[in-house]
């Protein structure tokens, strides 16, 4: 099964676009800082002043990629930024985004979050009829498809091809006339609209709006495409009034299924998605775990950072003291992005250190948001035992992660998922815990679904809301 994801460029990324601000480049840069948790592999910013687009991108963190000159020296009133987190393998600097292209409709920059499930098929067709690709990113099929339309208006060109692209995309396109922003009909990934001093912002998470002092306007609807013209746009190619946001909704295709993992793990706790605060949601998941549990322990602890909210929820509900059991080194990226299992294990070791004085002699209940390969849980259970814990109980605020994600979350192939072919008892044994409990899909649906609508839970159930066109070959998924 290890080859299921060969050539797959899954990208759980962050996008930030701003239109109509004299300091567009600087604001975009700060916006990307706030989205850094969504991708640490590469970062890029494209800026325009209504003519040509200037792009700076590179591998590494936002703080490493851009110089002061890049940010302050690039004049423009519209900018598009991206942070990228890709699967291992191909995808170096040439795959970092924004991807800038010169098309007959004008110069444009593309940045997206998600994964198109039919990009390989589309690309093969396009290549057969002469298209030459510059990257291995799934996103690059979009400009190629747009260039083949007869629409000179980029907004119309995109909306006329959007039915051809399948899967997850929260996409922004920077054109000299303004920004096009689109969410796939399932709305797998978040994308919201905000306002700052009369300028509009489109970004992956509300925490980036807060970071730059912008007001949240609304989340884009699944299947919605908007166009935000630049104030000085002559709209020579766009038949739209300046400063009026045009929206086009494909209601018949809309079939909302927001990725539940955004709440479980990805999004920052200070972000809201469809009005639901991520920290509050995680706390509620932790409470639910406690409601279903009767574990006698001395303290509850969470795996920083993503599980602290859930652990405090558990502790409050169970009336057991919450303690800081682990200290996270904040100056390294996420270990998941490191290729190869042995190197990944070293990554975990550098990342977390137990507080021996808290742990020693105690029965510890550790809350984490997920078990994917099992590396983290196994390692932390061992750490706690080595630090003198009498017992280590593990509680997970999601169900067993059994199926790969094809909509943009990096979980690699099914064979690597510890839960793909193990019972809960076998997983407990594999990670060495005294006890192990998970939440069920219905818990997630009850806690989150009511507020945010239907959720994509394919990683737990194997029920994929959009057919995985490029991957489904007889016998391969199972
Ligand atoms: P693993 O060690 O492979 O079982 O991964 C589970 C741990 O990684 C948990 O502590 C999660 O907080 C975190 N995690 C879950 N999903 C991801 C992901 N897609 N990328 C990075 N880290 C993740």
Short mmCIF file of C-alpha atoms and ligand atoms in Angstrom, two decimals:
data_model
loop_
_atom_site.label_atom_id
_atom_site.label_comp_id
_atom_site.label_asym_id
_atom_site.label_seq_id
_atom_site.Cartn_x
_atom_site.Cartn_y
_atom_site.Cartn_z
CA UNK A 1 0.00 0.00 0.00
CA UNK A 2 3.00 2.24 0.35
CA UNK A 3 2.67 3.48 -3.22
CA UNK A 4 -0.83 4.88 -2.89
CA UNK A 5 0.44 8.39 -2.55
CA UNK A 6 3.31 8.22 -4.98
CA UNK A 7 3.61 11.56 -6.70
CA UNK A 8 0.89 12.99 -4.53
CA UNK A 9 1.54 16.53 -3.52
CA UNK A 10 -0.70 16.94 -0.61
CA UNK A 11 -0.59 20.42 0.72
CA UNK A 12 -1.99 21.61 3.96
CA UNK A 13 -1.06 25.21 3.48
CA UNK A 14 -1.94 28.75 4.38
CA UNK A 15 -2.96 31.53 2.01
CA UNK A 16 -3.24 35.25 2.62
CA UNK A 17 -4.30 37.84 0.05
CA UNK A 18 -4.86 41.56 0.47
CA UNK A 19 -6.31 43.99 -2.04
CA UNK A 20 -6.32 47.77 -1.89
CA UNK A 21 -3.72 48.61 0.74
CA UNK A 22 -0.57 50.70 0.19
CA UNK A 23 1.39 48.36 2.48
CA UNK A 24 0.05 45.17 0.92
CA UNK A 25 3.40 43.39 0.95
CA UNK A 26 4.10 44.10 4.64
CA UNK A 27 0.62 43.12 5.78
CA UNK A 28 0.79 39.95 3.75
CA UNK A 29 4.13 39.14 5.40
CA UNK A 30 2.63 39.53 8.88
CA UNK A 31 -0.41 37.54 7.80
CA UNK A 32 1.86 34.67 6.77
CA UNK A 33 3.54 34.75 10.18
CA UNK A 34 0.14 34.08 11.72
CA UNK A 35 -0.41 31.17 9.33
CA UNK A 36 3.03 29.63 9.80
CA UNK A 37 1.53 26.64 11.67
CA UNK A 38 -0.14 25.61 8.38
CA UNK A 39 3.15 25.16 6.57
CA UNK A 40 6.82 25.46 7.33
CA UNK A 41 8.42 24.14 4.18
CA UNK A 42 8.30 27.18 1.97
CA UNK A 43 6.85 30.66 1.83
CA UNK A 44 6.17 33.13 -0.93
CA UNK A 45 4.66 36.56 -1.57
CA UNK A 46 3.53 38.03 -4.90
CA UNK A 47 2.84 41.76 -5.10
CA UNK A 48 1.30 43.89 -7.82
CA UNK A 49 0.63 47.53 -8.42
CA UNK A 50 -1.80 46.84 -11.21
CA UNK A 51 0.80 45.94 -13.80
CA UNK A 52 3.36 43.21 -13.47
CA UNK A 53 3.51 40.81 -10.56
CA UNK A 54 6.67 40.62 -8.48
CA UNK A 55 7.23 37.35 -6.57
CA UNK A 56 9.68 36.36 -3.84
CA UNK A 57 9.64 32.80 -2.54
CA UNK A 58 11.94 30.30 -0.96
CA UNK A 59 12.19 27.26 1.24
CA UNK A 60 11.98 27.66 5.00
CA UNK A 61 10.02 29.68 7.51
CA UNK A 62 8.57 33.12 6.84
CA UNK A 63 11.29 34.61 9.04
CA UNK A 64 13.97 32.93 6.90
CA UNK A 65 12.63 33.47 3.40
CA UNK A 66 12.05 37.23 3.17
CA UNK A 67 14.54 40.04 3.61
CA UNK A 68 13.55 43.49 4.79
CA UNK A 69 14.12 44.67 1.24
CA UNK A 70 11.75 42.01 -0.13
CA UNK A 71 8.99 43.14 2.16
CA UNK A 72 9.46 46.89 2.38
CA UNK A 73 11.00 47.47 -1.02
CA UNK A 74 8.19 45.96 -3.06
CA UNK A 75 5.57 48.56 -3.82
CA UNK A 76 2.08 47.36 -4.53
CA UNK A 77 -1.49 47.61 -3.34
CA UNK A 78 -2.37 43.95 -3.75
CA UNK A 79 -0.44 40.94 -2.51
CA UNK A 80 -0.82 37.20 -2.27
CA UNK A 81 1.15 35.05 0.17
CA UNK A 82 1.48 31.37 0.82
CA UNK A 83 3.07 29.03 3.34
CA UNK A 84 3.46 25.46 2.25
CA UNK A 85 3.64 22.13 3.96
CA UNK A 86 4.08 19.36 1.51
CA UNK A 87 4.49 15.65 1.53
CA UNK A 88 8.05 14.36 1.19
CA UNK A 89 9.58 13.61 -2.18
CA UNK A 90 9.41 16.02 -5.08
CA UNK A 91 8.40 19.56 -4.57
CA UNK A 92 11.33 21.83 -3.88
CA UNK A 93 11.46 25.51 -4.59
CA UNK A 94 9.78 25.16 -7.98
CA UNK A 95 6.66 23.82 -6.27
CA UNK A 96 6.52 26.58 -3.70
CA UNK A 97 3.74 29.05 -4.18
CA UNK A 98 2.50 31.50 -5.37
CA UNK A 99 2.99 30.00 -8.82
CA UNK A 100 3.38 32.91 -11.24
CA UNK A 101 2.38 32.54 -14.88
CA UNK A 102 2.06 34.73 -17.94
CA UNK A 103 -1.10 33.84 -19.80
CA UNK A 104 -2.83 35.51 -22.72
CA UNK A 105 -5.30 36.90 -20.14
CA UNK A 106 -2.43 38.57 -18.25
CA UNK A 107 0.11 37.78 -15.60
CA UNK A 108 -1.28 35.96 -12.56
CA UNK A 109 -0.11 34.33 -9.33
CA UNK A 110 -1.82 31.26 -7.86
CA UNK A 111 -1.77 30.00 -4.28
CA UNK A 112 -3.96 27.34 -2.78
CA UNK A 113 -4.61 25.14 0.19
CA UNK A 114 -5.88 21.64 -0.43
CA UNK A 115 -5.37 18.87 -2.89
CA UNK A 116 -7.05 18.34 -6.25
CA UNK A 117 -8.02 14.69 -6.59
CA UNK A 118 -8.05 14.74 -10.39
CA UNK A 119 -4.99 16.90 -11.04
CA UNK A 120 -2.95 14.02 -12.45
CA UNK A 121 -5.66 13.07 -14.93
CA UNK A 122 -6.16 16.69 -15.98
CA UNK A 123 -2.44 17.22 -16.30
CA UNK A 124 -1.97 14.13 -18.43
CA UNK A 125 -4.69 15.38 -20.79
CA UNK A 126 -3.21 18.86 -20.91
CA UNK A 127 0.29 17.53 -21.54
CA UNK A 128 -0.97 15.32 -24.35
CA UNK A 129 -2.29 18.39 -26.07
CA UNK A 130 0.88 20.40 -25.65
CA UNK A 131 0.91 22.07 -22.24
CA UNK A 132 4.30 22.26 -20.58
CA UNK A 133 4.26 22.37 -16.79
CA UNK A 134 6.84 24.17 -14.66
CA UNK A 135 6.04 22.47 -11.34
CA UNK A 136 4.67 19.23 -9.94
CA UNK A 137 2.05 21.11 -7.92
CA UNK A 138 -1.57 20.06 -8.51
CA UNK A 139 -2.50 23.75 -8.56
CA UNK A 140 -0.73 24.37 -11.86
CA UNK A 141 -3.47 22.70 -13.87
CA UNK A 142 -5.70 25.67 -13.03
CA UNK A 143 -3.86 28.33 -15.08
CA UNK A 144 -3.48 25.85 -17.94
CA UNK A 145 -7.22 25.23 -17.99
CA UNK A 146 -7.98 28.95 -17.71
CA UNK A 147 -5.65 29.75 -20.61
CA UNK A 148 -7.62 27.42 -22.85
CA UNK A 149 -10.89 29.26 -22.35
CA UNK A 150 -12.04 32.07 -24.58
CA UNK A 151 -12.67 34.29 -21.55
CA UNK A 152 -10.38 37.29 -21.34
CA UNK A 153 -11.72 38.17 -17.89
CA UNK A 154 -9.75 36.01 -15.38
CA UNK A 155 -12.78 35.72 -13.08
CA UNK A 156 -14.91 34.38 -15.91
CA UNK A 157 -12.06 32.18 -17.10
CA UNK A 158 -11.83 30.60 -13.65
CA UNK A 159 -15.56 30.17 -13.10
CA UNK A 160 -15.88 28.58 -16.53
CA UNK A 161 -13.36 25.86 -15.65
CA UNK A 162 -14.05 25.39 -11.93
CA UNK A 163 -16.39 22.47 -12.61
CA UNK A 164 -13.39 20.57 -14.04
CA UNK A 165 -11.27 20.63 -10.90
CA UNK A 166 -12.23 18.19 -8.17
CA UNK A 167 -11.23 17.86 -4.56
CA UNK A 168 -10.14 20.38 -2.01
CA UNK A 169 -9.08 23.90 -2.86
CA UNK A 170 -9.20 27.16 -1.01
CA UNK A 171 -7.62 29.18 -3.75
CA UNK A 172 -6.50 32.76 -4.33
CA UNK A 173 -5.45 34.15 -7.71
CA UNK A 174 -3.69 37.50 -7.88
CA UNK A 175 -4.25 39.32 -11.14
CA UNK A 176 -3.22 42.88 -12.02
CA UNK A 177 -6.91 43.76 -11.70
CA UNK A 178 -7.51 42.22 -8.29
CA UNK A 179 -7.88 38.95 -6.44
CA UNK A 180 -10.08 35.98 -7.24
CA UNK A 181 -10.78 33.74 -4.23
CA UNK A 182 -12.55 30.41 -4.46
CA UNK A 183 -13.58 27.58 -2.20
CA UNK A 184 -14.35 24.13 -3.59
CA UNK A 185 -18.00 22.98 -3.49
CA UNK A 186 -17.31 20.86 -0.41
CA UNK A 187 -15.53 23.63 1.42
CA UNK A 188 -12.93 21.20 2.75
CA UNK A 189 -10.54 23.91 3.89
CA UNK A 190 -11.33 27.20 5.61
CA UNK A 191 -11.07 30.53 3.77
CA UNK A 192 -12.41 33.77 5.16
CA UNK A 193 -12.89 37.37 4.15
CA UNK A 194 -11.89 40.36 6.24
CA UNK A 195 -11.38 44.10 6.00
CA UNK A 196 -8.58 46.43 7.04
CA UNK A 197 -8.75 50.21 6.49
CA UNK A 198 -10.97 49.74 3.43
CA UNK A 199 -8.75 46.97 2.02
CA UNK A 200 -10.05 43.43 1.71
CA UNK A 201 -8.24 40.35 2.93
CA UNK A 202 -8.86 36.70 2.09
CA UNK A 203 -7.03 34.21 4.26
CA UNK A 204 -7.03 30.66 5.56
CA UNK A 205 -7.76 31.44 9.19
CA UNK A 206 -9.20 34.26 11.25
CA UNK A 207 -6.06 34.34 13.44
CA UNK A 208 -4.29 36.01 10.51
CA UNK A 209 -6.98 38.73 10.39
CA UNK A 210 -6.45 39.34 14.11
CA UNK A 211 -2.70 39.49 13.64
CA UNK A 212 -2.92 42.36 11.16
CA UNK A 213 -5.74 44.14 12.99
CA UNK A 214 -8.39 43.36 10.36
CA UNK A 215 -12.11 42.83 10.93
CA UNK A 216 -13.62 39.48 10.10
CA UNK A 217 -16.43 39.76 7.55
CA UNK A 218 -17.40 36.18 6.83
CA UNK A 219 -16.26 32.68 5.87
CA UNK A 220 -16.54 32.01 2.13
CA UNK A 221 -19.31 29.56 1.30
CA UNK A 222 -18.52 26.16 -0.17
CA UNK A 223 -18.56 26.52 -3.96
CA UNK A 224 -18.25 30.30 -3.82
CA UNK A 225 -15.90 32.35 -5.98
CA UNK A 226 -15.38 36.04 -5.32
CA UNK A 227 -13.51 38.77 -7.13
CA UNK A 228 -12.06 41.78 -5.33
CA UNK A 229 -10.80 44.44 -7.75
CA UNK A 230 -7.92 46.72 -6.83
CA UNK A 231 -9.05 50.34 -6.29
CA UNK A 232 -7.12 51.64 -9.28
CA UNK A 233 -8.07 48.73 -11.48
CA UNK A 234 -9.13 49.92 -14.90
CA UNK A 235 -10.89 46.63 -15.18
CA UNK A 236 -9.81 46.52 -18.75
CA UNK A 237 -10.24 42.80 -18.64
CA UNK A 238 -12.74 42.56 -15.78
CA UNK A 239 -16.24 43.80 -16.39
CA UNK A 240 -16.70 44.58 -12.70
CA UNK A 241 -16.94 47.77 -10.70
CA UNK A 242 -13.95 48.64 -8.56
CA UNK A 243 -14.32 47.94 -4.84
CA UNK A 244 -17.42 45.86 -5.37
CA UNK A 245 -16.87 42.26 -4.47
CA UNK A 246 -18.47 40.01 -7.04
CA UNK A 247 -19.55 36.61 -5.93
CA UNK A 248 -20.54 33.58 -7.88
CA UNK A 249 -21.96 30.60 -6.05
CA UNK A 250 -22.34 27.20 -7.48
CA UNK A 251 -25.20 26.18 -5.24
CA UNK A 252 -26.08 23.00 -7.13
CA UNK A 253 -22.59 21.60 -6.70
CA UNK A 254 -22.21 22.71 -3.09
CA UNK A 255 -22.07 19.78 -0.77
CA UNK A 256 -20.39 21.02 2.41
CA UNK A 257 -17.94 18.71 4.12
CA UNK A 258 -15.45 20.75 6.11
CA UNK A 259 -12.37 18.77 7.13
CA UNK A 260 -12.86 17.76 10.75
CA UNK A 261 -9.10 17.72 11.22
CA UNK A 262 -9.03 21.50 10.97
CA UNK A 263 -10.73 21.50 14.38
CA UNK A 264 -8.89 18.49 15.74
CA UNK A 265 -5.36 19.50 14.84
CA UNK A 266 -4.61 21.99 12.11
CA UNK A 267 -6.17 25.32 12.84
CA UNK A 268 -4.82 27.63 15.49
CA UNK A 269 -6.85 27.70 18.73
CA UNK A 270 -7.46 31.44 18.38
CA UNK A 271 -9.12 30.96 14.98
CA UNK A 272 -12.85 30.65 14.43
CA UNK A 273 -14.24 28.50 11.63
CA UNK A 274 -17.86 29.23 10.69
CA UNK A 275 -18.12 31.09 13.97
CA UNK A 276 -16.87 28.20 16.09
CA UNK A 277 -13.73 28.91 18.06
CA UNK A 278 -11.13 26.17 17.64
CA UNK A 279 -9.98 26.27 21.28
CA UNK A 280 -13.57 26.02 22.51
CA UNK A 281 -14.24 23.14 20.14
CA UNK A 282 -11.15 21.25 21.33
CA UNK A 283 -12.10 21.86 24.93
CA UNK A 284 -15.54 20.40 24.24
CA UNK A 285 -13.90 17.34 22.67
CA UNK A 286 -11.78 16.91 25.80
CA UNK A 287 -14.88 17.23 27.98
CA UNK A 288 -16.62 14.58 25.92
CA UNK A 289 -13.69 12.20 26.44
CA UNK A 290 -13.97 12.73 30.20
CA UNK A 291 -17.73 12.18 30.16
CA UNK A 292 -17.18 8.76 28.61
CA UNK A 293 -14.35 7.84 30.95
CA UNK A 294 -13.77 6.66 34.48
CA UNK A 295 -10.04 6.71 34.86
CA UNK A 296 -8.44 7.11 38.25
CA UNK A 297 -5.37 9.26 37.78
CA UNK A 298 -3.47 11.95 39.66
CA UNK A 299 -3.11 14.44 36.87
CA UNK A 300 -4.12 15.25 33.32
CA UNK A 301 -1.67 16.64 30.81
CA UNK A 302 -1.84 17.59 27.15
CA UNK A 303 0.61 17.25 24.28
CA UNK A 304 1.60 20.80 23.37
CA UNK A 305 0.37 22.77 21.57
CA UNK A 306 -2.60 21.29 19.78
CA UNK A 307 -3.92 19.23 22.70
CA UNK A 308 -3.68 21.69 25.57
CA UNK A 309 -7.22 22.96 25.00
CA UNK A 310 -8.62 19.43 24.96
CA UNK A 311 -6.62 18.39 28.02
CA UNK A 312 -7.91 21.34 30.05
CA UNK A 313 -11.44 20.42 28.96
CA UNK A 314 -10.89 16.86 30.14
CA UNK A 315 -9.37 17.98 33.46
CA UNK A 316 -12.21 20.42 34.19
CA UNK A 317 -14.89 17.88 33.39
CA UNK A 318 -13.23 15.05 35.35
CA UNK A 319 -12.23 17.39 38.18
CA UNK A 320 -8.64 16.19 38.08
CA UNK A 321 -5.72 18.67 38.27
CA UNK A 322 -4.30 19.76 34.94
CA UNK A 323 -0.51 19.84 34.93
CA UNK A 324 2.14 20.83 32.44
CA UNK A 325 3.72 17.45 31.79
CA UNK A 326 5.69 18.27 28.67
CA UNK A 327 7.67 21.24 27.50
CA UNK A 328 7.82 21.87 23.81
CA UNK A 329 10.81 23.36 22.08
CA UNK A 330 9.15 26.06 19.99
CA UNK A 331 12.10 26.74 17.78
CA UNK A 332 11.77 23.73 15.52
CA UNK A 333 9.14 22.89 12.94
CA UNK A 334 6.69 20.03 13.07
CA UNK A 335 8.32 16.63 13.01
CA UNK A 336 5.80 15.21 10.59
CA UNK A 337 7.46 16.97 7.70
CA UNK A 338 10.71 15.07 8.18
CA UNK A 339 11.13 12.24 5.70
CA UNK A 340 11.90 8.73 6.91
CA UNK A 341 10.71 7.14 10.13
CA UNK A 342 14.02 7.06 12.06
CA UNK A 343 14.71 10.73 11.42
CA UNK A 344 11.15 11.52 12.39
CA UNK A 345 11.71 9.82 15.73
CA UNK A 346 14.73 12.01 16.42
CA UNK A 347 12.56 14.98 15.50
CA UNK A 348 10.09 14.05 18.22
CA UNK A 349 12.87 13.73 20.79
CA UNK A 350 14.22 17.20 20.14
CA UNK A 351 10.75 18.58 20.33
CA UNK A 352 9.40 17.46 23.70
CA UNK A 353 10.83 17.13 27.18
CA UNK A 354 8.87 15.83 30.19
CA UNK A 355 8.68 17.75 33.44
CA UNK A 356 10.11 15.03 35.66
CA UNK A 357 9.04 16.66 38.93
CA UNK A 358 5.44 16.73 37.76
CA UNK A 359 5.37 13.23 36.34
CA UNK A 360 7.42 11.17 38.82
CA UNK A 361 5.36 8.93 41.11
CA UNK A 362 2.04 9.91 39.51
CA UNK A 363 -0.65 8.20 37.50
CA UNK A 364 -0.72 10.34 34.37
CA UNK A 365 -3.50 10.78 31.83
CA UNK A 366 -2.19 12.24 28.61
CA UNK A 367 -4.57 13.80 26.09
CA UNK A 368 -3.55 14.09 22.44
CA UNK A 369 -5.57 15.05 19.39
CA UNK A 370 -4.71 12.10 17.18
CA UNK A 371 -2.66 8.98 16.65
CA UNK A 372 -1.53 8.77 13.06
CA UNK A 373 1.57 6.60 12.78
CA UNK A 374 1.81 6.17 16.54
CA UNK A 375 5.28 7.69 16.79
CA UNK A 376 4.34 10.55 19.10
CA UNK A 377 2.15 8.60 21.54
CA UNK A 378 4.63 5.77 21.83
CA UNK A 379 7.45 8.15 22.44
CA UNK A 380 5.59 10.18 25.06
CA UNK A 381 4.40 7.09 26.92
CA UNK A 382 8.04 5.98 27.12
CA UNK A 383 9.15 9.45 28.18
CA UNK A 384 6.63 9.52 31.01
CA UNK A 385 7.62 6.05 32.18
CA UNK A 386 11.29 7.03 32.12
CA UNK A 387 10.35 10.14 34.11
CA UNK A 388 8.88 7.92 36.83
CA UNK A 389 5.15 7.83 35.99
CA UNK A 390 3.34 5.03 37.84
CA UNK A 391 0.78 4.64 35.06
CA UNK A 392 0.29 6.29 31.68
CA UNK A 393 -3.20 6.48 30.19
CA UNK A 394 -3.73 7.90 26.72
CA UNK A 395 -6.89 9.69 25.57
CA UNK A 396 -7.35 10.84 21.98
CA UNK A 397 -9.85 13.52 20.87
CA UNK A 398 -10.48 11.80 17.55
CA UNK A 399 -11.35 8.29 16.37
CA UNK A 400 -8.64 5.89 15.12
CA UNK A 401 -7.11 7.37 11.96
CA UNK A 402 -7.51 4.52 9.51
CA UNK A 403 -7.63 5.96 5.98
CA UNK A 404 -5.34 8.31 4.05
CA UNK A 405 -6.53 11.82 3.32
CA UNK A 406 -6.64 12.83 -0.33
CA UNK A 407 -7.89 16.35 0.33
CA UNK A 408 -4.71 17.92 1.56
CA UNK A 409 -3.63 16.46 4.89
CA UNK A 410 -0.26 14.83 4.99
CA UNK A 411 -0.80 11.36 6.40
CA UNK A 412 1.03 9.40 3.80
CA UNK A 413 -0.08 5.92 2.85
CA UNK A 414 -2.53 3.61 4.55
CA UNK A 415 0.17 1.12 5.48
CA UNK A 416 1.84 3.70 7.72
CA UNK A 417 -1.31 4.42 9.71
CA UNK A 418 -1.10 2.51 12.97
CA UNK A 419 -4.88 2.10 13.13
CA UNK A 420 -5.30 0.86 9.57
CA UNK A 421 -5.01 -2.79 10.54
CA UNK A 422 -5.00 -2.79 14.35
CA UNK A 423 -7.74 -2.96 16.95
CA UNK A 424 -7.79 -0.35 19.72
CA UNK A 425 -6.29 -2.92 22.09
CA UNK A 426 -3.48 -3.63 19.61
CA UNK A 427 -2.79 0.09 19.28
CA UNK A 428 -2.67 0.41 23.08
CA UNK A 429 -0.16 -2.39 23.17
CA UNK A 430 1.90 -0.89 20.35
CA UNK A 431 2.21 2.48 22.08
CA UNK A 432 2.74 0.86 25.48
CA UNK A 433 -0.04 2.69 27.35
CA UNK A 434 -1.89 1.34 30.40
CA UNK A 435 -5.15 2.27 28.77
CA UNK A 436 -6.27 4.00 25.59
CA UNK A 437 -9.57 5.59 24.55
CA UNK A 438 -10.65 7.41 21.42
CA UNK A 439 -13.63 9.58 20.59
CA UNK A 440 -16.14 8.29 18.05
CA UNK A 441 -17.20 9.95 14.81
CA UNK A 442 -20.62 10.62 16.30
CA UNK A 443 -18.98 12.57 19.14
CA UNK A 444 -17.29 14.83 16.61
CA UNK A 445 -20.52 15.24 14.67
CA UNK A 446 -22.51 16.04 17.78
CA UNK A 447 -20.01 18.53 19.10
CA UNK A 448 -18.92 20.20 15.86
CA UNK A 449 -21.37 19.20 13.18
CA UNK A 450 -24.34 21.01 14.70
CA UNK A 451 -22.52 24.28 14.46
CA UNK A 452 -20.40 23.93 11.33
CA UNK A 453 -22.50 21.60 9.18
CA UNK A 454 -21.56 18.30 7.61
CA UNK A 455 -17.97 17.27 8.19
CA UNK A 456 -15.49 15.28 6.15
CA UNK A 457 -14.51 12.35 8.37
CA UNK A 458 -13.06 10.19 5.59
CA UNK A 459 -9.82 9.58 7.50
CA UNK A 460 -11.84 7.76 10.16
CA UNK A 461 -14.54 6.14 8.04
CA UNK A 462 -13.06 5.69 4.56
CA UNK A 463 -16.14 7.42 3.14
CA UNK A 464 -14.68 9.95 0.76
CA UNK A 465 -17.12 12.76 -0.09
CA UNK A 466 -15.45 13.36 -3.49
CA UNK A 467 -14.28 10.36 -5.51
CA UNK A 468 -10.52 10.06 -5.44
CA UNK A 469 -10.20 10.06 -9.22
CA UNK A 470 -6.44 9.76 -9.52
CA UNK A 471 -5.98 7.20 -6.77
CA UNK A 472 -8.86 4.78 -7.19
CA UNK A 473 -7.62 1.73 -8.96
CA UNK A 474 -9.13 -1.68 -8.27
CA UNK A 475 -7.72 -3.12 -5.10
CA UNK A 476 -5.59 -0.11 -4.26
CA UNK A 477 -7.66 1.72 -1.68
CA UNK A 478 -8.34 -1.40 0.30
P1 LIG B 1 1.97 10.29 14.88
O1 LIG B 1 3.15 10.56 15.73
O2 LIG B 1 2.33 9.91 13.48
O3 LIG B 1 1.00 9.31 15.49
O4 LIG B 1 1.18 11.66 14.72
C1 LIG B 1 0.32 12.10 15.71
C2 LIG B 1 0.86 13.35 16.33
O5 LIG B 1 1.18 14.31 15.33
C3 LIG B 1 -0.15 14.01 17.25
O6 LIG B 1 0.55 14.46 18.37
C4 LIG B 1 -0.73 15.16 16.45
O7 LIG B 1 -0.85 16.31 17.25
C5 LIG B 1 0.25 15.38 15.34
N1 LIG B 1 -0.37 15.34 14.00
C6 LIG B 1 -1.53 14.80 13.61
N2 LIG B 1 -1.74 14.97 12.29
C7 LIG B 1 -0.67 15.61 11.82
C8 LIG B 1 -0.29 16.08 10.53
N3 LIG B 1 -1.04 15.88 9.46
N4 LIG B 1 0.90 16.71 10.44
C9 LIG B 1 1.66 16.91 11.51
N5 LIG B 1 1.37 16.48 12.74
C10 LIG B 1 0.22 15.83 12.90
#
